[in-house]
Amino acid sequence: MKRNILVIGSGGREHALCKKLLESPKVANVYCAKGNDGMTLDGIKVIDIAEDNHDELIKFAKEQEITWALVGPEVPLMNGLVDDFKAQGIKAFGPSKEAALIEGSKEFAKELMMNNNIPTAAYESFSDFNKALCYVEEGTFPVVIKADGLAAGKGVIIAQTLEEAKKALADILLDNYFGNDEPKVVIEEFLVGREFSLLSFVNETGIYPMVAAKDHKAIFDGDKGPNTGGMGAYSPVDYVTKEIEQEVLTTIIEPTIQGMKELNKPFEGILYTGLILTEEGPKVIEYNARFGDPETQVLLERLISDLSDVVDDLLNQRVPKIEWQEEGISLGVVVSAKGYPGEYEKHSPLPDFETADVKIFYSGVKQEEKRLVSAGGRVFLVAATANSKEEAHEKVYTWLHQQPLANFYYRQDIGKIV
Ligand code: AMP
Ligand code: GLY
C-alpha cells in the first residue's frame, strides 16, 4: 500500500521535505499541518491544524490512516508531539521530548558535551544578573551570551563590549525578553574559525551523516547585523573535507549519541550539529534536534535516494540506503520581508514566478484574493544546483534580479562569502 505521510510544520524546510517525499512513487499523499499556501502549488495537502493541537493531529492521523508522521520544527518536538503520536500507535519520526532537550536547553547541551569530552567553547551558566555581570567583567571580549531555552535562532548575542554584554544580560535575566519560566544564560568563550553544519539521520541501527552545509545567519551582507533564522545556505562546503566530516563523526556525533543513551534519553531523528572549524579542530556551537532551515532546502536537492524509503527504514529500525549526489553544489537564497528580523511588513503581493532554472520553497506566505502575499519574516527561498559555487550563485541571483522584488529583501553575497 502506498504511504500517506503527515509532516508537521509550515516553513520552507517543510516545503522541501514534503516536495521530496511526494517525488516517491511509493507515496500517495503528503499532508502538511499547518503548512502554507505556497506548498499547494506543488500538490502538498495543507491541513489547518496548529502544531500544538496534539489531539486534533492524532485524530487526523487516525482518520487518514497516516503511515507515519515527520515533525519538522523544534517546538512540537519539545512539547512531546512524537511521544504523543507513539502513545496512540502512530509512527512518528523525530526525537522524544526528553531527547529534544539537546536543543531545548543550552545548559543541558553544554553539560552533555563536558561529560563526554566533546569539543566546544568553555562556558558558565547563570540565572543571577549580578553574578553573570561579574563574570563578563573579569573575562575577555568578544563574549558570547546565549539565552537558555528556545529563542527561534535569536537568543545568541556576541557582545563586543561590556556595555553590550550588560544590555544582553539585562534583557534576558532582568526583563526576561525570551519569556522563559526561569530565565538563564550560558556565557561562552568566543570561538574563531569557519562555521558549517553537519546533519545526521539517527536510529537504533546507527548514525548516517548527510553532507556538510553552510548557513548564513546574519541579516546583512558580509555576515553583518543581527542573527536571523538563516538567510541562505549551500552544500557541500569546500573547506569541509571528508577527513573533517569523519573527525566530526568520531569526536562529536558518536559521543553525543552515546552520551544521550547513557542518560537514558536515546536520540532518534535528525541530529543537527552546528560547528566551528577552529585551529584546534571542529567544535560544537549548537545542537538542534531536527532538520535545519534553510539547510534542508539545499541538502535535499542532493539526496538521490527516496526520502520516504529512508525515513521508513529509520522508523522501522532498518539500515537505510542513502545516496548523495557527489558532483556539483546546491545553493539557496532566502527572500525576506523588509524589516526582518525586527518588525516587518506583511501582505506584500508576490509576483508570478517563472521557475524553469530554480526551485522555490515557500515559508511566510498566504493566499489573499487568489494571489500569494507575504505573511512572515522569511518569505521564500530560491534554490539552484550547478557545477560550482560560482555558477550556482550566478543562477540564483540572475533569476532574483529579474524579479520585481522591490518590496522584499535578500542578501547579495550567498556563495560569494566564505
Ligand atoms: P547558535 O544559535 O547557538 O547557533 O548561535 C548563533 C550564531 O552565533 C552562530 O551561528 C555563530 O555564528 C555564533 N556563535 C555562537 N556561539 C559562538 C561561539 N562560542 N563563538 C563564536 N561564535 C558563536
Ligand atoms: N539554520 C539553522 C537552524 O535551522 O537552526
mmCIF file of N, CA and C in Angstrom, residues 113-176:
data_model
loop_
_atom_site.group_PDB
_atom_site.id
_atom_site.type_symbol
_atom_site.label_atom_id
_atom_site.label_comp_id
_atom_site.label_asym_id
_atom_site.label_seq_id
_atom_site.Cartn_x
_atom_site.Cartn_y
_atom_site.Cartn_z
ATOM 1 N N MET A 113 28.130 17.841 26.657
ATOM 2 C CA MET A 113 29.430 17.943 25.973
ATOM 3 C C MET A 113 30.577 17.818 26.970
ATOM 4 N N MET A 114 30.453 18.504 28.098
ATOM 5 C CA MET A 114 31.516 18.438 29.115
ATOM 6 C C MET A 114 31.702 17.006 29.597
ATOM 7 N N ASN A 115 30.589 16.328 29.898
ATOM 8 C CA ASN A 115 30.668 14.991 30.471
ATOM 9 C C ASN A 115 31.181 13.948 29.487
ATOM 10 N N ASN A 116 31.144 14.277 28.202
ATOM 11 C CA ASN A 116 31.570 13.298 27.201
ATOM 12 C C ASN A 116 32.786 13.761 26.398
ATOM 13 N N ASN A 117 33.480 14.770 26.946
ATOM 14 C CA ASN A 117 34.692 15.303 26.286
ATOM 15 C C ASN A 117 34.460 15.688 24.836
ATOM 16 N N ILE A 118 33.327 16.304 24.573
ATOM 17 C CA ILE A 118 33.016 16.732 23.205
ATOM 18 C C ILE A 118 33.510 18.170 23.047
ATOM 19 N N PRO A 119 34.354 18.444 22.036
ATOM 20 C CA PRO A 119 34.945 19.778 21.914
ATOM 21 C C PRO A 119 33.906 20.880 21.703
ATOM 22 N N THR A 120 33.968 21.893 22.561
ATOM 23 C CA THR A 120 33.045 23.040 22.479
ATOM 24 C C THR A 120 33.685 24.223 23.210
ATOM 25 N N ALA A 121 33.044 25.392 23.144
ATOM 26 C CA ALA A 121 33.581 26.569 23.832
ATOM 27 C C ALA A 121 33.440 26.422 25.344
ATOM 28 N N ALA A 122 34.442 26.938 26.085
ATOM 29 C CA ALA A 122 34.336 26.961 27.555
ATOM 30 C C ALA A 122 33.139 27.829 27.941
ATOM 31 N N TYR A 123 32.488 27.512 29.053
ATOM 32 C CA TYR A 123 31.256 28.250 29.384
ATOM 33 C C TYR A 123 30.981 28.241 30.885
ATOM 34 N N GLU A 124 30.086 29.117 31.311
ATOM 35 C CA GLU A 124 29.470 29.075 32.652
ATOM 36 C C GLU A 124 28.003 29.415 32.442
ATOM 37 N N SER A 125 27.115 28.870 33.297
ATOM 38 C CA SER A 125 25.723 29.332 33.184
ATOM 39 C C SER A 125 25.283 30.054 34.450
ATOM 40 N N PHE A 126 24.384 30.996 34.275
ATOM 41 C CA PHE A 126 23.940 31.876 35.366
ATOM 42 C C PHE A 126 22.443 32.143 35.286
ATOM 43 N N SER A 127 21.812 32.299 36.449
ATOM 44 C CA SER A 127 20.463 32.849 36.453
ATOM 45 C C SER A 127 20.443 34.183 37.198
ATOM 46 N N ASP A 128 21.555 34.509 37.883
ATOM 47 C CA ASP A 128 21.624 35.762 38.648
ATOM 48 C C ASP A 128 22.354 36.834 37.828
ATOM 49 N N PHE A 129 21.683 37.966 37.644
ATOM 50 C CA PHE A 129 22.234 39.032 36.797
ATOM 51 C C PHE A 129 23.587 39.524 37.308
ATOM 52 N N ASN A 130 23.695 39.791 38.629
ATOM 53 C CA ASN A 130 24.945 40.372 39.147
ATOM 54 C C ASN A 130 26.116 39.403 39.015
ATOM 55 N N LYS A 131 25.852 38.133 39.271
ATOM 56 C CA LYS A 131 26.926 37.139 39.132
ATOM 57 C C LYS A 131 27.368 37.037 37.669
ATOM 58 N N ALA A 132 26.393 37.058 36.779
ATOM 59 C CA ALA A 132 26.715 36.973 35.348
ATOM 60 C C ALA A 132 27.539 38.186 34.928
ATOM 61 N N LEU A 133 27.143 39.351 35.445
ATOM 62 C CA LEU A 133 27.857 40.585 35.084
ATOM 63 C C LEU A 133 29.304 40.548 35.594
ATOM 64 N N CYS A 134 29.482 40.092 36.845
ATOM 65 C CA CYS A 134 30.845 39.969 37.404
ATOM 66 C C CYS A 134 31.705 39.088 36.511
ATOM 67 N N TYR A 135 31.098 37.976 36.049
ATOM 68 C CA TYR A 135 31.836 37.008 35.221
ATOM 69 C C TYR A 135 32.305 37.661 33.920
ATOM 70 N N VAL A 136 31.416 38.415 33.260
ATOM 71 C CA VAL A 136 31.850 39.025 31.990
ATOM 72 C C VAL A 136 32.841 40.167 32.245
ATOM 73 N N GLU A 137 32.691 40.854 33.382
ATOM 74 C CA GLU A 137 33.634 41.947 33.693
ATOM 75 C C GLU A 137 35.061 41.423 33.834
ATOM 76 N N GLU A 138 35.170 40.195 34.316
ATOM 77 C CA GLU A 138 36.508 39.629 34.522
ATOM 78 C C GLU A 138 37.068 38.920 33.290
ATOM 79 N N GLY A 139 36.206 38.733 32.272
ATOM 80 C CA GLY A 139 36.634 37.960 31.095
ATOM 81 C C GLY A 139 37.109 38.839 29.955
ATOM 82 N N THR A 140 37.243 38.215 28.775
ATOM 83 C CA THR A 140 37.712 38.939 27.591
ATOM 84 C C THR A 140 36.552 39.143 26.617
ATOM 85 N N PHE A 141 36.778 40.015 25.630
ATOM 86 C CA PHE A 141 35.760 40.300 24.622
ATOM 87 C C PHE A 141 36.321 39.998 23.234
ATOM 88 N N PRO A 142 35.471 39.641 22.257
ATOM 89 C CA PRO A 142 34.029 39.456 22.406
ATOM 90 C C PRO A 142 33.692 38.267 23.299
ATOM 91 N N VAL A 143 32.476 38.309 23.839
ATOM 92 C CA VAL A 143 31.982 37.185 24.643
ATOM 93 C C VAL A 143 30.603 36.803 24.092
ATOM 94 N N VAL A 144 30.278 35.530 24.192
ATOM 95 C CA VAL A 144 29.017 35.050 23.610
ATOM 96 C C VAL A 144 28.006 34.797 24.724
ATOM 97 N N ILE A 145 26.840 35.419 24.592
ATOM 98 C CA ILE A 145 25.796 35.275 25.611
ATOM 99 C C ILE A 145 24.592 34.591 24.978
ATOM 100 N N LYS A 146 24.189 33.459 25.563
ATOM 101 C CA LYS A 146 23.084 32.688 24.983
ATOM 102 C C LYS A 146 21.954 32.532 25.991
ATOM 103 N N ALA A 147 20.753 32.880 25.569
ATOM 104 C CA ALA A 147 19.582 32.655 26.418
ATOM 105 C C ALA A 147 19.327 31.154 26.464
ATOM 106 N N ASP A 148 19.091 30.604 27.659
ATOM 107 C CA ASP A 148 18.745 29.183 27.749
ATOM 108 C C ASP A 148 17.305 29.032 27.250
ATOM 109 N N GLY A 149 17.003 27.900 26.633
ATOM 110 C CA GLY A 149 15.639 27.684 26.134
ATOM 111 C C GLY A 149 15.536 28.115 24.687
ATOM 112 N N LEU A 150 14.364 27.844 24.094
ATOM 113 C CA LEU A 150 14.196 28.124 22.669
ATOM 114 C C LEU A 150 14.030 29.612 22.426
ATOM 115 N N ALA A 151 14.692 30.108 21.379
ATOM 116 C CA ALA A 151 14.606 31.542 21.086
ATOM 117 C C ALA A 151 14.565 31.808 19.588
ATOM 118 N N ALA A 152 14.093 30.803 18.811
ATOM 119 C CA ALA A 152 13.950 30.956 17.354
ATOM 120 C C ALA A 152 15.213 31.490 16.686
ATOM 121 N N GLY A 153 16.363 31.010 17.127
ATOM 122 C CA GLY A 153 17.630 31.395 16.498
ATOM 123 C C GLY A 153 18.098 32.790 16.869
ATOM 124 N N LYS A 154 17.357 33.452 17.759
ATOM 125 C CA LYS A 154 17.698 34.853 18.036
ATOM 126 C C LYS A 154 18.226 35.063 19.444
ATOM 127 N N GLY A 155 18.463 33.977 20.173
ATOM 128 C CA GLY A 155 18.864 34.096 21.575
ATOM 129 C C GLY A 155 20.364 34.163 21.809
ATOM 130 N N VAL A 156 21.146 34.429 20.745
ATOM 131 C CA VAL A 156 22.600 34.463 20.904
ATOM 132 C C VAL A 156 23.106 35.871 20.619
ATOM 133 N N ILE A 157 23.811 36.428 21.574
ATOM 134 C CA ILE A 157 24.352 37.782 21.390
ATOM 135 C C ILE A 157 25.866 37.699 21.496
ATOM 136 N N ILE A 158 26.550 38.227 20.477
ATOM 137 C CA ILE A 158 28.009 38.289 20.537
ATOM 138 C C ILE A 158 28.351 39.708 20.958
ATOM 139 N N ALA A 159 28.703 39.853 22.243
ATOM 140 C CA ALA A 159 28.921 41.200 22.793
ATOM 141 C C ALA A 159 30.383 41.582 22.600
ATOM 142 N N GLN A 160 30.579 42.723 21.937
ATOM 143 C CA GLN A 160 31.944 43.202 21.681
ATOM 144 C C GLN A 160 32.464 44.006 22.858
ATOM 145 N N THR A 161 31.548 44.587 23.629
ATOM 146 C CA THR A 161 31.947 45.471 24.737
ATOM 147 C C THR A 161 31.174 45.087 25.995
ATOM 148 N N LEU A 162 31.644 45.618 27.127
ATOM 149 C CA LEU A 162 30.961 45.365 28.395
ATOM 150 C C LEU A 162 29.534 45.926 28.358
ATOM 151 N N GLU A 163 29.377 47.098 27.734
ATOM 152 C CA GLU A 163 28.042 47.714 27.623
ATOM 153 C C GLU A 163 27.066 46.779 26.925
ATOM 154 N N GLU A 164 27.513 46.212 25.798
ATOM 155 C CA GLU A 164 26.642 45.307 25.022
ATOM 156 C C GLU A 164 26.319 44.057 25.834
ATOM 157 N N ALA A 165 27.318 43.553 26.562
ATOM 158 C CA ALA A 165 27.101 42.349 27.368
ATOM 159 C C ALA A 165 26.091 42.641 28.470
ATOM 160 N N LYS A 166 26.234 43.809 29.083
ATOM 161 C CA LYS A 166 25.342 44.191 30.194
ATOM 162 C C LYS A 166 23.898 44.285 29.697
ATOM 163 N N LYS A 167 23.745 44.881 28.524
ATOM 164 C CA LYS A 167 22.389 45.027 27.965
ATOM 165 C C LYS A 167 21.787 43.649 27.674
ATOM 166 N N ALA A 168 22.608 42.761 27.086
ATOM 167 C CA ALA A 168 22.104 41.421 26.756
ATOM 168 C C ALA A 168 21.694 40.681 28.029
ATOM 169 N N LEU A 169 22.530 40.781 29.063
ATOM 170 C CA LEU A 169 22.223 40.092 30.328
ATOM 171 C C LEU A 169 20.957 40.662 30.956
ATOM 172 N N ALA A 170 20.817 42.000 30.895
ATOM 173 C CA ALA A 170 19.620 42.630 31.469
ATOM 174 C C ALA A 170 18.379 42.206 30.697
ATOM 175 N N ASP A 171 18.475 42.201 29.354
ATOM 176 C CA ASP A 171 17.321 41.799 28.533
ATOM 177 C C ASP A 171 16.868 40.388 28.908
ATOM 178 N N ILE A 172 17.845 39.488 29.021
ATOM 179 C CA ILE A 172 17.471 38.080 29.230
ATOM 180 C C ILE A 172 17.100 37.811 30.688
ATOM 181 N N LEU A 173 17.938 38.288 31.625
ATOM 182 C CA LEU A 173 17.746 37.875 33.029
ATOM 183 C C LEU A 173 16.808 38.801 33.802
ATOM 184 N N LEU A 174 16.856 40.109 33.519
ATOM 185 C CA LEU A 174 16.004 41.027 34.288
ATOM 186 C C LEU A 174 14.655 41.228 33.602
ATOM 187 N N ASP A 175 14.676 41.434 32.285
ATOM 188 C CA ASP A 175 13.414 41.707 31.571
ATOM 189 C C ASP A 175 12.790 40.444 30.993
ATOM 190 N N ASN A 176 13.493 39.312 31.098
ATOM 191 C CA ASN A 176 13.002 38.035 30.571
ATOM 192 C C ASN A 176 12.434 38.171 29.163
#
